[in-house]
């Protein structure tokens, strides 16, 4: 750790940020014994600032902030997932075919980006996966 690591931090050494995450779930018993369960997830983007990676004589490399580490913010991530299932009783067991749809709106915000100055600055490192459909069966005995 170098004194540069404490730039733009709170007195306790932690980075100043305004992180927010929320999750809302519900369940609805519809006609024909269908159960619909939507999930809404929200996550505020992470604060970041441009940095410079310098090679110093006492260490292999050190990250030096070129601007405050809360000068920029990554994209907020807001996703909707849905599960539709139907429970059927067979003797003393339950059979539940289901369909899951993840990222219903097919949102594609950047989850992580490069902070380092240079040609890779602001290059996406991770993007939310596209819409995914999963089909399955649960068997409870």
Short mmCIF file of N, CA and C in Angstrom, two decimals:
data_model
loop_
_atom_site.label_atom_id
_atom_site.label_comp_id
_atom_site.label_asym_id
_atom_site.label_seq_id
_atom_site.Cartn_x
_atom_site.Cartn_y
_atom_site.Cartn_z
N UNK A 1 0.84 -1.18 0.00
CA UNK A 1 0.00 0.00 0.00
C UNK A 1 0.88 1.24 0.00
N UNK A 2 0.50 2.22 -0.80
CA UNK A 2 1.25 3.47 -0.86
C UNK A 2 0.33 4.60 -0.43
N UNK A 3 0.89 5.78 -0.13
CA UNK A 3 0.04 6.92 0.23
C UNK A 3 -0.95 7.27 -0.89
N UNK A 4 -0.61 6.96 -2.14
CA UNK A 4 -1.52 7.24 -3.24
C UNK A 4 -2.82 6.45 -3.15
N UNK A 5 -2.77 5.29 -2.50
CA UNK A 5 -3.97 4.47 -2.36
C UNK A 5 -5.03 5.16 -1.50
N UNK A 6 -4.66 6.13 -0.70
CA UNK A 6 -5.61 6.79 0.19
C UNK A 6 -6.21 8.06 -0.41
N UNK A 7 -5.80 8.44 -1.61
CA UNK A 7 -6.37 9.62 -2.26
C UNK A 7 -7.84 9.37 -2.54
N UNK A 8 -8.68 10.37 -2.28
CA UNK A 8 -10.12 10.30 -2.53
C UNK A 8 -10.84 9.25 -1.70
N UNK A 9 -10.34 8.98 -0.52
CA UNK A 9 -11.02 8.04 0.36
C UNK A 9 -11.53 8.77 1.58
N UNK A 10 -12.42 8.12 2.30
CA UNK A 10 -12.94 8.66 3.56
C UNK A 10 -11.84 8.54 4.62
N UNK A 11 -12.01 9.20 5.78
CA UNK A 11 -10.97 9.14 6.82
C UNK A 11 -10.63 7.71 7.26
N UNK A 12 -11.57 6.77 7.13
CA UNK A 12 -11.29 5.40 7.54
C UNK A 12 -10.59 4.60 6.44
N UNK A 13 -10.25 5.26 5.31
CA UNK A 13 -9.53 4.61 4.23
C UNK A 13 -10.41 3.93 3.19
N UNK A 14 -11.73 3.99 3.39
CA UNK A 14 -12.65 3.36 2.44
C UNK A 14 -12.98 4.34 1.31
N UNK A 15 -13.21 3.79 0.10
CA UNK A 15 -13.59 4.65 -1.02
C UNK A 15 -14.98 5.23 -0.78
N UNK A 16 -15.15 6.50 -1.16
CA UNK A 16 -16.45 7.14 -1.04
C UNK A 16 -17.31 6.68 -2.21
N UNK A 17 -18.48 6.16 -1.92
CA UNK A 17 -19.37 5.74 -2.99
C UNK A 17 -20.81 5.78 -2.51
N UNK A 18 -21.71 5.71 -3.45
CA UNK A 18 -23.13 5.67 -3.13
C UNK A 18 -23.70 4.43 -3.81
N UNK A 19 -23.48 3.28 -3.19
CA UNK A 19 -23.95 2.02 -3.75
C UNK A 19 -25.41 1.79 -3.35
N UNK A 20 -26.18 1.30 -4.29
CA UNK A 20 -27.57 0.99 -4.03
C UNK A 20 -27.93 -0.26 -4.80
N UNK A 21 -28.59 -1.17 -4.14
CA UNK A 21 -29.08 -2.38 -4.80
C UNK A 21 -30.46 -2.70 -4.23
N UNK A 22 -31.35 -3.19 -5.10
CA UNK A 22 -32.70 -3.54 -4.67
C UNK A 22 -33.18 -4.75 -5.45
N UNK A 23 -34.06 -5.50 -4.82
CA UNK A 23 -34.64 -6.68 -5.47
C UNK A 23 -36.08 -6.79 -5.03
N UNK A 24 -37.00 -6.92 -5.99
CA UNK A 24 -38.42 -7.05 -5.69
C UNK A 24 -38.91 -8.34 -6.34
N UNK A 25 -39.57 -9.18 -5.55
CA UNK A 25 -40.10 -10.44 -6.09
C UNK A 25 -41.60 -10.52 -5.80
N UNK A 26 -42.28 -11.33 -6.58
CA UNK A 26 -43.72 -11.53 -6.39
C UNK A 26 -44.08 -12.91 -6.91
N UNK A 27 -45.28 -13.35 -6.58
CA UNK A 27 -45.80 -14.61 -7.08
C UNK A 27 -47.29 -14.45 -7.33
N UNK A 28 -47.76 -15.01 -8.42
CA UNK A 28 -49.17 -14.90 -8.77
C UNK A 28 -49.67 -16.26 -9.25
N UNK A 29 -50.73 -16.74 -8.61
CA UNK A 29 -51.36 -17.99 -9.02
C UNK A 29 -52.38 -17.66 -10.10
N UNK A 30 -52.09 -18.04 -11.33
CA UNK A 30 -52.96 -17.72 -12.46
C UNK A 30 -53.89 -18.87 -12.82
N UNK A 31 -54.59 -18.74 -13.93
CA UNK A 31 -55.50 -19.80 -14.37
C UNK A 31 -54.73 -21.06 -14.79
N UNK A 32 -55.39 -22.21 -14.82
CA UNK A 32 -54.84 -23.50 -15.22
C UNK A 32 -53.71 -23.97 -14.30
N UNK A 33 -53.68 -23.44 -13.08
CA UNK A 33 -52.67 -23.85 -12.12
C UNK A 33 -51.28 -23.30 -12.39
N UNK A 34 -51.20 -22.28 -13.24
CA UNK A 34 -49.90 -21.67 -13.54
C UNK A 34 -49.49 -20.72 -12.42
N UNK A 35 -48.24 -20.76 -12.07
CA UNK A 35 -47.67 -19.84 -11.08
C UNK A 35 -46.65 -18.97 -11.81
N UNK A 36 -46.85 -17.66 -11.77
CA UNK A 36 -45.96 -16.70 -12.43
C UNK A 36 -45.20 -15.94 -11.35
N UNK A 37 -43.88 -15.95 -11.44
CA UNK A 37 -43.03 -15.31 -10.43
C UNK A 37 -42.04 -14.36 -11.09
N UNK A 38 -42.36 -13.06 -11.15
CA UNK A 38 -41.40 -12.09 -11.69
C UNK A 38 -40.41 -11.63 -10.61
N UNK A 39 -39.22 -11.24 -11.06
CA UNK A 39 -38.18 -10.70 -10.17
C UNK A 39 -37.61 -9.46 -10.85
N UNK A 40 -37.57 -8.35 -10.11
CA UNK A 40 -36.94 -7.12 -10.61
C UNK A 40 -35.69 -6.88 -9.78
N UNK A 41 -34.55 -6.70 -10.45
CA UNK A 41 -33.28 -6.45 -9.77
C UNK A 41 -32.69 -5.13 -10.26
N UNK A 42 -32.21 -4.34 -9.31
CA UNK A 42 -31.58 -3.05 -9.65
C UNK A 42 -30.26 -2.94 -8.90
N UNK A 43 -29.24 -2.48 -9.59
CA UNK A 43 -27.95 -2.23 -8.95
C UNK A 43 -27.36 -0.96 -9.52
N UNK A 44 -27.05 -0.02 -8.65
CA UNK A 44 -26.44 1.23 -9.09
C UNK A 44 -25.03 0.96 -9.61
N UNK A 45 -24.64 1.69 -10.61
CA UNK A 45 -23.29 1.53 -11.17
C UNK A 45 -22.23 1.94 -10.18
N UNK A 46 -21.07 1.34 -10.28
CA UNK A 46 -19.96 1.62 -9.38
C UNK A 46 -19.29 2.93 -9.76
N UNK A 47 -18.90 3.69 -8.75
CA UNK A 47 -18.11 4.91 -8.99
C UNK A 47 -16.71 4.53 -9.45
N UNK A 48 -16.15 5.36 -10.32
CA UNK A 48 -14.76 5.14 -10.72
C UNK A 48 -14.18 6.43 -11.26
N UNK A 49 -12.88 6.45 -11.42
CA UNK A 49 -12.18 7.58 -11.99
C UNK A 49 -10.98 7.07 -12.77
N UNK A 50 -10.53 7.86 -13.71
CA UNK A 50 -9.38 7.49 -14.54
C UNK A 50 -8.15 7.30 -13.65
N UNK A 51 -7.39 6.27 -13.96
CA UNK A 51 -6.15 6.01 -13.21
C UNK A 51 -4.98 5.86 -14.18
N UNK A 52 -3.80 6.00 -13.63
CA UNK A 52 -2.57 5.80 -14.39
C UNK A 52 -1.79 4.69 -13.69
N UNK A 53 -1.30 3.75 -14.43
CA UNK A 53 -0.48 2.71 -13.85
C UNK A 53 0.97 3.08 -14.10
N UNK A 54 1.71 3.29 -13.01
CA UNK A 54 3.11 3.72 -13.12
C UNK A 54 4.04 2.63 -12.58
N UNK A 55 5.14 2.48 -13.23
CA UNK A 55 6.16 1.52 -12.76
C UNK A 55 7.18 2.32 -11.95
N UNK A 56 7.27 2.00 -10.68
CA UNK A 56 8.19 2.70 -9.78
C UNK A 56 9.35 1.78 -9.40
N UNK A 57 10.40 2.37 -8.85
CA UNK A 57 11.61 1.59 -8.57
C UNK A 57 11.46 0.62 -7.39
N UNK A 58 10.43 0.76 -6.55
CA UNK A 58 10.29 -0.12 -5.40
C UNK A 58 9.19 -1.17 -5.58
N UNK A 59 8.50 -1.11 -6.69
CA UNK A 59 7.40 -2.05 -6.89
C UNK A 59 7.22 -2.29 -8.38
N UNK A 60 6.53 -3.35 -8.73
CA UNK A 60 6.34 -3.63 -10.16
C UNK A 60 5.45 -2.58 -10.81
N UNK A 61 4.33 -2.25 -10.19
CA UNK A 61 3.46 -1.19 -10.72
C UNK A 61 2.53 -0.68 -9.63
N UNK A 62 2.13 0.58 -9.77
CA UNK A 62 1.26 1.22 -8.79
C UNK A 62 0.18 1.96 -9.55
N UNK A 63 -1.06 1.85 -9.07
CA UNK A 63 -2.18 2.58 -9.68
C UNK A 63 -2.28 3.95 -9.02
N UNK A 64 -2.23 5.00 -9.81
CA UNK A 64 -2.29 6.37 -9.30
C UNK A 64 -3.55 7.03 -9.86
N UNK A 65 -4.42 7.56 -9.00
CA UNK A 65 -5.63 8.22 -9.50
C UNK A 65 -5.29 9.48 -10.29
N UNK A 66 -5.83 9.62 -11.49
CA UNK A 66 -5.64 10.82 -12.31
C UNK A 66 -6.81 11.78 -12.11
N UNK A 67 -7.90 11.28 -11.56
CA UNK A 67 -9.07 12.10 -11.22
C UNK A 67 -9.72 11.44 -10.02
N UNK A 68 -10.60 12.14 -9.31
CA UNK A 68 -11.24 11.54 -8.13
C UNK A 68 -11.90 10.21 -8.49
N UNK A 69 -11.82 9.24 -7.57
CA UNK A 69 -12.37 7.91 -7.84
C UNK A 69 -13.89 7.88 -7.83
N UNK A 70 -14.52 9.02 -7.61
CA UNK A 70 -15.98 9.08 -7.74
C UNK A 70 -16.38 10.10 -8.82
N UNK A 71 -15.48 10.38 -9.75
CA UNK A 71 -15.74 11.36 -10.81
C UNK A 71 -16.70 10.81 -11.87
N UNK A 72 -16.74 9.51 -12.03
CA UNK A 72 -17.58 8.88 -13.05
C UNK A 72 -18.36 7.74 -12.41
N UNK A 73 -19.37 7.28 -13.12
CA UNK A 73 -20.18 6.16 -12.62
C UNK A 73 -20.49 5.22 -13.78
N UNK A 74 -20.36 3.92 -13.51
CA UNK A 74 -20.71 2.93 -14.52
C UNK A 74 -22.23 2.86 -14.67
N UNK A 75 -22.69 2.18 -15.71
CA UNK A 75 -24.13 2.05 -15.97
C UNK A 75 -24.85 1.39 -14.80
N UNK A 76 -26.08 1.85 -14.55
CA UNK A 76 -26.95 1.15 -13.60
C UNK A 76 -27.46 -0.11 -14.29
N UNK A 77 -27.63 -1.18 -13.52
CA UNK A 77 -28.11 -2.44 -14.06
C UNK A 77 -29.52 -2.67 -13.53
N UNK A 78 -30.47 -2.79 -14.43
CA UNK A 78 -31.87 -2.98 -14.08
C UNK A 78 -32.40 -4.15 -14.92
N UNK A 79 -32.75 -5.26 -14.25
CA UNK A 79 -33.14 -6.47 -14.95
C UNK A 79 -34.47 -7.03 -14.46
N UNK A 80 -35.20 -7.69 -15.36
CA UNK A 80 -36.44 -8.38 -15.02
C UNK A 80 -36.31 -9.83 -15.44
N UNK A 81 -36.58 -10.74 -14.51
CA UNK A 81 -36.59 -12.18 -14.77
C UNK A 81 -37.99 -12.70 -14.44
N UNK A 82 -38.41 -13.76 -15.13
CA UNK A 82 -39.74 -14.34 -14.90
C UNK A 82 -39.64 -15.86 -14.89
N UNK A 83 -40.38 -16.48 -13.98
CA UNK A 83 -40.53 -17.95 -13.98
C UNK A 83 -42.02 -18.27 -14.07
N UNK A 84 -42.34 -19.21 -14.96
CA UNK A 84 -43.70 -19.71 -15.10
C UNK A 84 -43.63 -21.22 -14.86
N UNK A 85 -44.44 -21.69 -13.90
CA UNK A 85 -44.43 -23.12 -13.62
C UNK A 85 -45.83 -23.62 -13.29
N UNK A 86 -46.00 -24.92 -13.41
CA UNK A 86 -47.28 -25.55 -13.10
C UNK A 86 -46.99 -26.79 -12.28
N UNK A 87 -47.52 -26.83 -11.06
CA UNK A 87 -47.30 -27.95 -10.16
C UNK A 87 -48.40 -28.98 -10.37
N UNK A 88 -48.00 -30.23 -10.60
CA UNK A 88 -48.95 -31.33 -10.78
C UNK A 88 -48.63 -32.40 -9.75
N UNK A 89 -49.65 -32.84 -9.02
CA UNK A 89 -49.46 -33.90 -8.02
C UNK A 89 -49.66 -35.26 -8.66
N UNK A 90 -48.72 -36.16 -8.44
CA UNK A 90 -48.80 -37.52 -8.94
C UNK A 90 -48.51 -38.44 -7.75
N UNK A 91 -49.56 -39.09 -7.22
CA UNK A 91 -49.47 -39.92 -6.01
C UNK A 91 -48.93 -39.08 -4.86
N UNK A 92 -47.79 -39.47 -4.30
CA UNK A 92 -47.21 -38.71 -3.18
C UNK A 92 -46.08 -37.79 -3.63
N UNK A 93 -46.01 -37.52 -4.92
CA UNK A 93 -44.94 -36.68 -5.46
C UNK A 93 -45.52 -35.47 -6.18
N UNK A 94 -44.64 -34.53 -6.47
CA UNK A 94 -45.05 -33.36 -7.24
C UNK A 94 -44.11 -33.20 -8.43
N UNK A 95 -44.69 -32.93 -9.57
CA UNK A 95 -43.95 -32.71 -10.81
C UNK A 95 -44.23 -31.27 -11.24
N UNK A 96 -43.17 -30.50 -11.46
CA UNK A 96 -43.34 -29.07 -11.78
C UNK A 96 -42.53 -28.68 -13.00
N UNK A 97 -43.12 -28.73 -14.20
CA UNK A 97 -42.41 -28.18 -15.35
C UNK A 97 -42.35 -26.66 -15.24
N UNK A 98 -41.24 -26.05 -15.68
CA UNK A 98 -41.12 -24.59 -15.57
C UNK A 98 -40.37 -24.02 -16.76
N UNK A 99 -40.57 -22.73 -16.95
CA UNK A 99 -39.84 -21.94 -17.94
C UNK A 99 -39.31 -20.70 -17.22
N UNK A 100 -38.01 -20.48 -17.31
CA UNK A 100 -37.39 -19.27 -16.76
C UNK A 100 -36.95 -18.39 -17.92
N UNK A 101 -37.24 -17.10 -17.82
CA UNK A 101 -36.73 -16.14 -18.80
C UNK A 101 -35.92 -15.11 -18.02
N UNK A 102 -34.63 -15.07 -18.28
CA UNK A 102 -33.74 -14.12 -17.62
C UNK A 102 -33.51 -12.93 -18.54
N UNK A 103 -33.44 -11.73 -17.95
CA UNK A 103 -33.20 -10.50 -18.71
C UNK A 103 -34.28 -10.34 -19.79
N UNK A 104 -35.52 -10.31 -19.36
CA UNK A 104 -36.68 -10.26 -20.26
C UNK A 104 -36.58 -9.11 -21.26
N UNK A 105 -36.12 -7.95 -20.82
CA UNK A 105 -36.06 -6.77 -21.69
C UNK A 105 -34.81 -6.75 -22.56
N UNK A 106 -33.96 -7.76 -22.41
CA UNK A 106 -32.72 -7.87 -23.19
C UNK A 106 -31.81 -6.64 -23.02
N UNK A 107 -31.75 -6.13 -21.78
CA UNK A 107 -30.89 -4.99 -21.48
C UNK A 107 -29.43 -5.41 -21.61
N UNK A 108 -28.56 -4.49 -21.99
CA UNK A 108 -27.14 -4.84 -22.10
C UNK A 108 -26.23 -3.75 -21.53
N UNK A 109 -26.45 -3.33 -20.27
CA UNK A 109 -25.55 -2.34 -19.69
C UNK A 109 -24.17 -2.94 -19.39
N UNK A 110 -23.20 -2.06 -19.33
CA UNK A 110 -21.82 -2.47 -19.01
C UNK A 110 -21.75 -2.68 -17.50
N UNK A 111 -21.26 -3.84 -17.08
CA UNK A 111 -21.12 -4.13 -15.66
C UNK A 111 -19.77 -3.69 -15.12
N UNK A 112 -18.76 -3.72 -15.96
CA UNK A 112 -17.42 -3.32 -15.54
C UNK A 112 -16.69 -2.71 -16.73
N UNK A 113 -15.88 -1.71 -16.46
CA UNK A 113 -15.16 -1.02 -17.53
C UNK A 113 -13.72 -0.76 -17.10
N UNK A 114 -12.85 -0.55 -18.04
CA UNK A 114 -11.44 -0.30 -17.76
C UNK A 114 -11.25 1.15 -17.30
N UNK A 115 -10.57 1.31 -16.17
CA UNK A 115 -10.33 2.65 -15.61
C UNK A 115 -8.97 3.20 -16.04
N UNK A 116 -8.10 2.37 -16.54
CA UNK A 116 -6.73 2.76 -16.85
C UNK A 116 -6.64 3.69 -18.05
N UNK A 117 -5.86 4.74 -17.92
CA UNK A 117 -5.62 5.65 -19.04
C UNK A 117 -4.95 4.90 -20.18
N UNK A 118 -5.19 5.38 -21.38
CA UNK A 118 -4.60 4.76 -22.55
C UNK A 118 -5.68 4.32 -23.51
N UNK A 119 -5.30 3.49 -24.45
CA UNK A 119 -6.24 3.08 -25.50
C UNK A 119 -7.38 2.22 -24.97
N UNK A 120 -7.21 1.60 -23.79
CA UNK A 120 -8.28 0.76 -23.25
C UNK A 120 -9.21 1.50 -22.29
N UNK A 121 -8.99 2.80 -22.06
CA UNK A 121 -9.84 3.55 -21.14
C UNK A 121 -11.29 3.50 -21.61
N UNK A 122 -12.19 3.18 -20.69
CA UNK A 122 -13.63 3.04 -20.89
C UNK A 122 -14.01 1.83 -21.76
N UNK A 123 -13.09 0.93 -22.00
CA UNK A 123 -13.40 -0.29 -22.75
C UNK A 123 -14.22 -1.21 -21.84
N UNK A 124 -15.34 -1.73 -22.32
CA UNK A 124 -16.14 -2.65 -21.49
C UNK A 124 -15.37 -3.93 -21.19
N UNK A 125 -15.39 -4.34 -19.93
CA UNK A 125 -14.76 -5.58 -19.53
C UNK A 125 -15.80 -6.68 -19.29
N UNK A 126 -17.02 -6.27 -18.92
CA UNK A 126 -18.12 -7.22 -18.71
C UNK A 126 -19.44 -6.54 -19.04
N UNK A 127 -20.28 -7.23 -19.79
CA UNK A 127 -21.59 -6.72 -20.19
C UNK A 127 -22.64 -7.74 -19.73
N UNK A 128 -23.82 -7.27 -19.34
CA UNK A 128 -24.89 -8.16 -18.90
C UNK A 128 -25.23 -9.14 -20.03
N UNK A 129 -25.38 -10.39 -19.68
CA UNK A 129 -25.70 -11.42 -20.68
C UNK A 129 -27.04 -11.13 -21.35
N UNK A 130 -27.22 -11.57 -22.60
CA UNK A 130 -28.49 -11.34 -23.29
C UNK A 130 -29.61 -12.19 -22.70
N UNK A 131 -30.79 -12.04 -23.25
CA UNK A 131 -31.95 -12.80 -22.79
C UNK A 131 -31.65 -14.29 -22.86
N UNK A 132 -32.02 -15.01 -21.80
CA UNK A 132 -31.76 -16.44 -21.72
C UNK A 132 -33.07 -17.15 -21.36
N UNK A 133 -33.35 -18.26 -22.02
CA UNK A 133 -34.54 -19.06 -21.75
C UNK A 133 -34.08 -20.41 -21.22
N UNK A 134 -34.65 -20.82 -20.09
CA UNK A 134 -34.31 -22.11 -19.51
C UNK A 134 -35.59 -22.90 -19.29
N UNK A 135 -35.62 -24.13 -19.74
CA UNK A 135 -36.78 -25.00 -19.58
C UNK A 135 -36.34 -26.18 -18.72
N UNK A 136 -37.18 -26.56 -17.75
CA UNK A 136 -36.81 -27.67 -16.87
C UNK A 136 -38.00 -28.27 -16.17
N UNK A 137 -37.70 -29.26 -15.35
CA UNK A 137 -38.73 -29.94 -14.57
C UNK A 137 -38.18 -30.17 -13.17
N UNK A 138 -38.99 -29.88 -12.16
CA UNK A 138 -38.63 -30.19 -10.77
C UNK A 138 -39.44 -31.42 -10.36
N UNK A 139 -38.82 -32.31 -9.65
CA UNK A 139 -39.50 -33.51 -9.18
C UNK A 139 -39.28 -33.60 -7.67
N UNK A 140 -40.35 -33.44 -6.88
CA UNK A 140 -40.27 -33.50 -5.41
C UNK A 140 -40.93 -34.78 -4.93
N UNK A 141 -40.24 -35.55 -4.07
CA UNK A 141 -40.83 -36.76 -3.54
C UNK A 141 -40.73 -36.82 -2.05
#
